[in-house]
PDB file of C-alpha atoms in Angstrom:
ATOM      1  CA  MET T   1       0.000   0.000   0.000  1.00  0.00           C
ATOM      2  CA  THR T   2       1.364   3.401  -0.993  1.00  0.00           C
ATOM      3  CA  HIS T   3       1.388   6.064   1.725  1.00  0.00           C
ATOM      4  CA  ARG T   4       1.854   9.812   1.650  1.00  0.00           C
ATOM      5  CA  TRP T   5       4.877  10.977   3.656  1.00  0.00           C
ATOM      6  CA  LEU T   6       5.684  14.393   5.083  1.00  0.00           C
ATOM      7  CA  HIS T   7       9.230  15.534   4.210  1.00  0.00           C
ATOM      8  CA  LEU T   8      11.132  17.596   6.794  1.00  0.00           C
ATOM      9  CA  ARG T   9      14.552  19.248   6.651  1.00  0.00           C
ATOM     10  CA  LEU T  10      16.207  19.732  10.034  1.00  0.00           C
ATOM     11  CA  ALA T  11      19.302  21.897   9.620  1.00  0.00           C
ATOM     12  CA  ALA T  12      20.955  24.416  11.928  1.00  0.00           C
ATOM     13  CA  PRO T  13      24.385  25.715  12.969  1.00  0.00           C
ATOM     14  CA  LEU T  14      23.839  23.766  16.201  1.00  0.00           C
ATOM     15  CA  MET T  15      21.152  21.219  16.983  1.00  0.00           C
ATOM     16  CA  ALA T  16      20.687  18.288  19.351  1.00  0.00           C
ATOM     17  CA  PHE T  17      18.823  14.988  19.224  1.00  0.00           C
ATOM     18  CA  GLY T  18      19.034  14.157  22.918  1.00  0.00           C
ATOM     19  CA  GLY T  19      19.847  10.618  23.984  1.00  0.00           C
ATOM     20  CA  VAL T  20      19.762   8.912  27.368  1.00  0.00           C
ATOM     21  CA  THR T  21      20.913  11.524  29.910  1.00  0.00           C
ATOM     22  CA  ILE T  22      22.945  10.553  32.978  1.00  0.00           C
ATOM     23  CA  ASP T  23      23.664  13.150  35.668  1.00  0.00           C
ATOM     24  CA  HIS T  24      24.648  16.502  34.098  1.00  0.00           C
ATOM     25  CA  VAL T  25      25.732  15.109  30.708  1.00  0.00           C
ATOM     26  CA  GLY T  26      23.326  15.858  27.870  1.00  0.00           C
ATOM     27  CA  VAL T  27      24.388  13.767  24.885  1.00  0.00           C
ATOM     28  CA  THR T  28      23.082  13.950  21.325  1.00  0.00           C
ATOM     29  CA  ARG T  29      22.158  11.186  18.928  1.00  0.00           C
ATOM     30  CA  GLU T  30      22.854  11.318  15.233  1.00  0.00           C
ATOM     31  CA  PHE T  31      19.163  10.860  14.422  1.00  0.00           C
ATOM     32  CA  PRO T  32      16.028  12.353  16.005  1.00  0.00           C
ATOM     33  CA  SER T  33      14.133  10.165  18.431  1.00  0.00           C
ATOM     34  CA  ALA T  34      10.404   9.550  18.256  1.00  0.00           C
ATOM     35  CA  SER T  35       9.924  11.703  21.353  1.00  0.00           C
ATOM     36  CA  ALA T  36      11.992  14.549  19.857  1.00  0.00           C
ATOM     37  CA  LEU T  37       9.838  14.660  16.729  1.00  0.00           C
ATOM     38  CA  VAL T  38       6.670  14.601  18.818  1.00  0.00           C
ATOM     39  CA  GLY T  39       8.025  17.532  20.822  1.00  0.00           C
ATOM     40  CA  LEU T  40       8.830  19.466  17.643  1.00  0.00           C
ATOM     41  CA  LEU T  41       5.390  18.784  16.168  1.00  0.00           C
ATOM     42  CA  GLY T  42       3.597  19.541  19.432  1.00  0.00           C
ATOM     43  CA  ASN T  43       5.397  22.879  19.666  1.00  0.00           C
ATOM     44  CA  ALA T  44       4.402  23.743  16.095  1.00  0.00           C
ATOM     45  CA  LEU T  45       0.783  22.892  16.958  1.00  0.00           C
ATOM     46  CA  GLY T  46       0.914  25.127  20.030  1.00  0.00           C
ATOM     47  CA  TRP T  47       0.460  22.314  22.549  1.00  0.00           C
ATOM     48  CA  GLN T  48       1.476  22.767  26.182  1.00  0.00           C
ATOM     49  CA  ARG T  49       3.682  20.430  28.222  1.00  0.00           C
ATOM     50  CA  HIS T  50       0.772  19.288  30.390  1.00  0.00           C
ATOM     51  CA  GLN T  51      -1.064  17.854  27.349  1.00  0.00           C
ATOM     52  CA  GLY T  52       0.459  14.429  27.893  1.00  0.00           C
ATOM     53  CA  ALA T  53      -2.421  12.452  26.385  1.00  0.00           C
ATOM     54  CA  GLU T  54      -2.229  14.383  23.096  1.00  0.00           C
ATOM     55  CA  HIS T  55       1.546  13.952  22.855  1.00  0.00           C
ATOM     56  CA  GLN T  56       1.284  10.242  23.673  1.00  0.00           C
ATOM     57  CA  ALA T  57      -1.402   9.645  21.053  1.00  0.00           C
ATOM     58  CA  LEU T  58       0.734  11.392  18.424  1.00  0.00           C
ATOM     59  CA  GLN T  59       3.820   9.349  19.323  1.00  0.00           C
ATOM     60  CA  ASP T  60       1.807   6.106  19.140  1.00  0.00           C
ATOM     61  CA  ARG T  61       0.763   6.967  15.559  1.00  0.00           C
ATOM     62  CA  LEU T  62       4.141   8.213  14.321  1.00  0.00           C
ATOM     63  CA  VAL T  63       6.030   6.266  11.636  1.00  0.00           C
ATOM     64  CA  PHE T  64       9.256   7.911  10.456  1.00  0.00           C
ATOM     65  CA  ALA T  65      12.732   7.497   9.020  1.00  0.00           C
ATOM     66  CA  ALA T  66      15.722   9.860   9.093  1.00  0.00           C
ATOM     67  CA  LEU T  67      18.790  10.495   6.945  1.00  0.00           C
ATOM     68  CA  SER T  68      22.027  12.309   7.826  1.00  0.00           C
ATOM     69  CA  VAL T  69      23.083  14.176   4.692  1.00  0.00           C
ATOM     70  CA  LEU T  70      26.798  13.377   4.824  1.00  0.00           C
ATOM     71  CA  PRO T  71      29.507  12.313   2.366  1.00  0.00           C
ATOM     72  CA  ALA T  72      30.180   8.571   2.275  1.00  0.00           C
ATOM     73  CA  GLY T  73      32.061   7.450   5.384  1.00  0.00           C
ATOM     74  CA  ALA T  74      31.824  10.840   7.093  1.00  0.00           C
ATOM     75  CA  ALA T  75      30.741  11.203  10.713  1.00  0.00           C
ATOM     76  CA  PRO T  76      28.692  14.034  12.261  1.00  0.00           C
ATOM     77  CA  TRP T  77      30.664  16.888  13.806  1.00  0.00           C
ATOM     78  CA  VAL T  78      29.864  16.907  17.530  1.00  0.00           C
ATOM     79  CA  VAL T  79      30.822  19.899  19.681  1.00  0.00           C
ATOM     80  CA  THR T  80      30.569  20.028  23.473  1.00  0.00           C
ATOM     81  CA  ASP T  81      29.479  22.988  25.581  1.00  0.00           C
ATOM     82  CA  ASN T  82      30.688  22.900  29.192  1.00  0.00           C
ATOM     83  CA  GLN T  83      28.758  25.226  31.479  1.00  0.00           C
ATOM     84  CA  ASN T  84      29.857  26.156  35.007  1.00  0.00           C
ATOM     85  CA  ALA T  85      27.869  28.498  37.239  1.00  0.00           C
ATOM     86  CA  LYS T  86      28.234  29.212  40.928  1.00  0.00           C
ATOM     87  CA  LEU T  87      24.799  29.542  42.499  1.00  0.00           C
ATOM     88  CA  GLU T  88      24.590  31.273  45.851  1.00  0.00           C
ATOM     89  CA  LYS T  89      21.905  30.680  48.438  1.00  0.00           C
ATOM     90  CA  ASN T  90      19.674  33.535  47.284  1.00  0.00           C
ATOM     91  CA  ASP T  91      20.185  33.075  43.529  1.00  0.00           C
ATOM     92  CA  ARG T  92      17.150  32.168  41.457  1.00  0.00           C
ATOM     93  CA  GLY T  93      16.748  30.959  37.886  1.00  0.00           C
ATOM     94  CA  TRP T  94      13.743  30.903  35.581  1.00  0.00           C
ATOM     95  CA  THR T  95      12.595  27.540  34.233  1.00  0.00           C
ATOM     96  CA  THR T  96      10.266  26.346  31.475  1.00  0.00           C
ATOM     97  CA  SER T  97       7.507  25.996  34.064  1.00  0.00           C
ATOM     98  CA  GLY T  98       7.448  29.791  34.426  1.00  0.00           C
ATOM     99  CA  LYS T  99       8.433  29.757  38.096  1.00  0.00           C
ATOM    100  CA  PRO T 100      11.820  30.707  39.602  1.00  0.00           C
ATOM    101  CA  GLU T 101      13.871  27.818  40.958  1.00  0.00           C
ATOM    102  CA  GLY T 102      16.337  28.176  43.821  1.00  0.00           C
ATOM    103  CA  ARG T 103      19.284  26.250  45.181  1.00  0.00           C
ATOM    104  CA  ALA T 104      18.638  23.777  48.021  1.00  0.00           C
ATOM    105  CA  GLY T 105      21.190  22.602  50.575  1.00  0.00           C
ATOM    106  CA  ALA T 106      23.714  24.290  52.830  1.00  0.00           C
ATOM    107  CA  THR T 107      26.888  24.136  50.687  1.00  0.00           C
ATOM    108  CA  TYR T 108      27.499  26.752  47.997  1.00  0.00           C
ATOM    109  CA  ASP T 109      31.229  26.415  47.330  1.00  0.00           C
ATOM    110  CA  SER T 110      30.966  24.098  44.314  1.00  0.00           C
ATOM    111  CA  PRO T 111      29.771  25.324  40.907  1.00  0.00           C
ATOM    112  CA  HIS T 112      26.758  23.927  39.103  1.00  0.00           C
ATOM    113  CA  ARG T 113      28.090  21.985  36.098  1.00  0.00           C
ATOM    114  CA  ARG T 114      26.344  21.006  32.882  1.00  0.00           C
ATOM    115  CA  ARG T 115      27.677  19.416  29.697  1.00  0.00           C
ATOM    116  CA  ARG T 116      25.711  19.559  26.466  1.00  0.00           C
ATOM    117  CA  ASP T 117      26.674  17.959  23.148  1.00  0.00           C
ATOM    118  CA  TYR T 118      25.498  19.414  19.829  1.00  0.00           C
ATOM    119  CA  LEU T 119      25.607  18.452  16.160  1.00  0.00           C
ATOM    120  CA  ALA T 120      27.372  21.287  14.332  1.00  0.00           C
ATOM    121  CA  ASP T 121      26.473  22.363  10.759  1.00  0.00           C
ATOM    122  CA  HIS T 122      24.353  19.259  10.417  1.00  0.00           C
ATOM    123  CA  GLU T 123      21.446  18.425   8.122  1.00  0.00           C
ATOM    124  CA  THR T 124      18.907  15.673   8.697  1.00  0.00           C
ATOM    125  CA  ARG T 125      16.015  14.759   6.438  1.00  0.00           C
ATOM    126  CA  VAL T 126      12.946  13.094   7.921  1.00  0.00           C
ATOM    127  CA  VAL T 127      10.011  11.368   6.240  1.00  0.00           C
ATOM    128  CA  LEU T 128       6.982  10.650   8.404  1.00  0.00           C
ATOM    129  CA  ARG T 129       3.400   9.519   8.275  1.00  0.00           C
ATOM    130  CA  LEU T 130       0.675   8.864  10.828  1.00  0.00           C
ATOM    131  CA  ALA T 131      -1.096   5.582  11.495  1.00  0.00           C
ATOM    132  CA  ALA T 132      -4.855   5.674  11.952  1.00  0.00           C
ATOM    133  CA  GLY T 133      -6.072   7.183  15.208  1.00  0.00           C
ATOM    134  CA  GLN T 134      -7.368  10.239  17.000  1.00  0.00           C
ATOM    135  CA  GLY T 135      -5.596  13.563  16.766  1.00  0.00           C
ATOM    136  CA  PRO T 136      -4.138  15.841  14.098  1.00  0.00           C
ATOM    137  CA  SER T 137      -3.919  14.764  10.470  1.00  0.00           C
ATOM    138  CA  LEU T 138      -0.802  14.810   8.332  1.00  0.00           C
ATOM    139  CA  ASP T 139      -2.128  17.968   6.659  1.00  0.00           C
ATOM    140  CA  ASP T 140      -2.539  19.566  10.101  1.00  0.00           C
ATOM    141  CA  LEU T 141       1.129  18.853  10.826  1.00  0.00           C
ATOM    142  CA  ALA T 142       2.235  20.288   7.486  1.00  0.00           C
ATOM    143  CA  GLN T 143       0.268  23.468   8.084  1.00  0.00           C
ATOM    144  CA  ALA T 144       1.615  23.796  11.631  1.00  0.00           C
ATOM    145  CA  LEU T 145       5.231  23.373  10.488  1.00  0.00           C
ATOM    146  CA  ASP T 146       4.705  25.930   7.712  1.00  0.00           C
ATOM    147  CA  ARG T 147       3.089  28.433  10.097  1.00  0.00           C
ATOM    148  CA  PRO T 148       4.014  27.281  13.630  1.00  0.00           C
ATOM    149  CA  ALA T 149       2.139  28.512  16.682  1.00  0.00           C
ATOM    150  CA  ARG T 150       5.486  29.200  18.391  1.00  0.00           C
ATOM    151  CA  PRO T 151       9.108  29.518  17.226  1.00  0.00           C
ATOM    152  CA  LEU T 152      10.577  26.106  16.416  1.00  0.00           C
ATOM    153  CA  PHE T 153      13.860  24.755  17.762  1.00  0.00           C
ATOM    154  CA  ILE T 154      15.668  21.490  17.096  1.00  0.00           C
ATOM    155  CA  GLY T 155      16.275  19.714  20.363  1.00  0.00           C
ATOM    156  CA  ARG T 156      17.225  22.667  22.570  1.00  0.00           C
ATOM    157  CA  LYS T 157      15.954  26.236  22.705  1.00  0.00           C
ATOM    158  CA  PRO T 158      19.129  27.871  21.248  1.00  0.00           C
ATOM    159  CA  CYS T 159      18.952  25.546  18.207  1.00  0.00           C
ATOM    160  CA  LEU T 160      16.895  27.512  15.698  1.00  0.00           C
ATOM    161  CA  PRO T 161      16.458  25.968  12.225  1.00  0.00           C
ATOM    162  CA  SER T 162      18.369  27.680   9.431  1.00  0.00           C
ATOM    163  CA  GLY T 163      15.507  27.314   6.948  1.00  0.00           C
ATOM    164  CA  PRO T 164      11.925  26.056   6.535  1.00  0.00           C
ATOM    165  CA  VAL T 165      11.327  22.676   8.172  1.00  0.00           C
ATOM    166  CA  PHE T 166       8.450  21.603   5.924  1.00  0.00           C
ATOM    167  CA  GLN T 167       9.800  20.507   2.532  1.00  0.00           C
ATOM    168  CA  GLY T 168       6.752  18.944   0.872  1.00  0.00           C
ATOM    169  CA  TRP T 169       5.536  15.411   0.262  1.00  0.00           C
ATOM    170  CA  THR T 170       6.625  12.085  -1.132  1.00  0.00           C
ATOM    171  CA  GLN T 171       4.864   8.808  -1.929  1.00  0.00           C
ATOM    172  CA  ALA T 172       6.117   5.364  -0.947  1.00  0.00           C
ATOM    173  CA  GLU T 173       5.051   2.053   0.559  1.00  0.00           C
ATOM    174  CA  THR T 174       7.634   1.932   3.364  1.00  0.00           C
ATOM    175  CA  ALA T 175       9.695   4.423   5.346  1.00  0.00           C
ATOM    176  CA  HIS T 176      12.884   3.081   3.752  1.00  0.00           C
ATOM    177  CA  GLN T 177      11.471   3.622   0.258  1.00  0.00           C
ATOM    178  CA  ALA T 178      10.285   7.098   1.251  1.00  0.00           C
ATOM    179  CA  LEU T 179      13.855   8.000   2.218  1.00  0.00           C
ATOM    180  CA  GLN T 180      15.177   6.587  -1.058  1.00  0.00           C
ATOM    181  CA  SER T 181      12.699   8.730  -2.989  1.00  0.00           C
ATOM    182  CA  LEU T 182      14.536  11.862  -1.772  1.00  0.00           C
ATOM    183  CA  ASN T 183      17.573  10.845  -3.891  1.00  0.00           C
ATOM    184  CA  LEU T 184      20.031  11.814  -1.150  1.00  0.00           C
ATOM    185  CA  ALA T 185      23.031   9.867   0.126  1.00  0.00           C
ATOM    186  CA  GLY T 186      24.065   9.386   3.726  1.00  0.00           C
ATOM    187  CA  ARG T 187      23.606   7.293   6.829  1.00  0.00           C
ATOM    188  CA  ALA T 188      19.993   6.466   7.577  1.00  0.00           C
ATOM    189  CA  LEU T 189      17.702   5.099  10.278  1.00  0.00           C
ATOM    190  CA  TRP T 190      14.321   3.565   9.491  1.00  0.00           C
ATOM    191  CA  PRO T 191      11.763   1.448  11.404  1.00  0.00           C
ATOM    192  CA  ASP T 192      11.527  -2.314  11.245  1.00  0.00           C
ATOM    193  CA  GLU T 193       8.577  -2.855   8.900  1.00  0.00           C
ATOM    194  CA  GLY T 194       9.020  -6.601   8.441  1.00  0.00           C
ATOM    195  CA  GLN T 195      11.577  -6.455   5.626  1.00  0.00           C
ATOM    196  CA  ALA T 196      15.163  -7.720   5.775  1.00  0.00           C
ATOM    197  CA  HIS T 197      18.052  -5.373   4.924  1.00  0.00           C
ATOM    198  CA  PRO T 198      21.229  -7.509   4.624  1.00  0.00           C
ATOM    199  CA  ARG T 199      23.586  -4.509   4.454  1.00  0.00           C
ATOM    200  CA  ALA T 200      22.064  -2.705   7.454  1.00  0.00           C
ATOM    201  CA  LEU T 201      22.291  -3.202  11.210  1.00  0.00           C
ATOM    202  CA  ARG T 202      19.160  -4.069  13.205  1.00  0.00           C
ATOM    203  CA  LEU T 203      19.019  -2.218  16.534  1.00  0.00           C
ATOM    204  CA  ASP T 204      16.734  -1.879  19.538  1.00  0.00           C
ATOM    205  CA  ILE T 205      16.931   1.794  20.534  1.00  0.00           C
ATOM    206  CA  PRO T 206      15.490   3.652  23.561  1.00  0.00           C
ATOM    207  CA  ASP T 207      13.859   6.675  21.941  1.00  0.00           C
ATOM    208  CA  THR T 208      10.237   6.768  23.091  1.00  0.00           C
ATOM    209  CA  ARG T 209       8.726   8.629  26.022  1.00  0.00           C
ATOM    210  CA  ASN T 210       5.802   8.099  28.346  1.00  0.00           C
ATOM    211  CA  TRP T 211       4.291  11.544  27.897  1.00  0.00           C
ATOM    212  CA  VAL T 212       1.882  11.155  30.813  1.00  0.00           C
ATOM    213  CA  SER T 213       4.565  10.349  33.410  1.00  0.00           C
ATOM    214  CA  GLY T 214       7.316  12.305  31.607  1.00  0.00           C
ATOM    215  CA  LEU T 215       9.744   9.362  31.876  1.00  0.00           C
ATOM    216  CA  HIS T 216      11.528   7.097  29.411  1.00  0.00           C
ATOM    217  CA  GLY T 217       8.929   4.968  27.658  1.00  0.00           C
ATOM    218  CA  GLY T 218      10.696   1.975  26.112  1.00  0.00           C
ATOM    219  CA  THR T 219      12.487   0.895  22.944  1.00  0.00           C
ATOM    220  CA  ARG T 220      11.679   0.157  19.317  1.00  0.00           C
ATOM    221  CA  LEU T 221      13.305  -1.893  16.550  1.00  0.00           C
ATOM    222  CA  VAL T 222      15.015   0.002  13.746  1.00  0.00           C
ATOM    223  CA  TRP T 223      17.523  -0.521  10.919  1.00  0.00           C
ATOM    224  CA  GLN T 224      20.612   1.617  10.399  1.00  0.00           C
ATOM    225  CA  GLY T 225      22.601   1.671   7.182  1.00  0.00           C
ATOM    226  CA  GLU T 226      23.884   3.692   4.235  1.00  0.00           C
ATOM    227  CA  LEU T 227      21.794   5.076   1.389  1.00  0.00           C
ATOM    228  CA  ALA T 228      23.768   5.454  -1.824  1.00  0.00           C
TER     229      ALA T 228
END
C-alpha cells in the first residue's frame, strides 16, 4: 500500500537529538528520536507540556525514518558545551515551568556543572506519516510546520532551524522507500517494517517517552545503514 509521507529538513548551525541523559551530561544522537519529533510537532501545533495524552497519542501513531546528509564514510561533527555556574543561596533561575527555581542545601562552594553535546552544521532529512487514530492529520502537521504557533527549535531552545522545516511530500510504501525517494546519500535510520536489509544493522533503541509520566517509555526496533 502506498502512503503519503511528510518531508522535513532539520538543519541548523547547532542542533541536538538528545539521547539517554545521565547526571549533568546531555548527549546527542545522530538521528532524532520519536519523542523529539513529537516535541517538535507539538510545539508547532501550540500544545502545552501538560497535554500528555495528546503527545502520547501522536507518538503512538508516528512512523518515520531519518537520513544524515553526509559524504560517504563521514561522521557528524559533535561539539561540546561545558557550562559552570556558581549559584549562591539567594540566587534564582527561571525555568520552562514559568516559576523561579532556587538552590537547596547548605553548601554553595561548588559550581553547578552542565555538559551539552550538539551536532554542528548538520542536516537531517525526515520522512513521516501517521497511522490511523485520533488527533491531528498529516495535513494539520504540514500546516503547523509551515506556520508554527510558536518559534521552532531542534532539540534545545538555542537551536533555531536555518531554513523552513516543511519541505513537501513524497509517496512510498515503506519508510525506507520514502527516504530513497529523496535521492540523497548518507547514513539512515528507518523502522523495522518486516523487511530484511542484509547490508544494514538491526538495533533496539530507547527513543520513546511516556508523555503522561514524563519518563523514558521503552524501545523500538530500527535498521541503520547507508543510502547510496
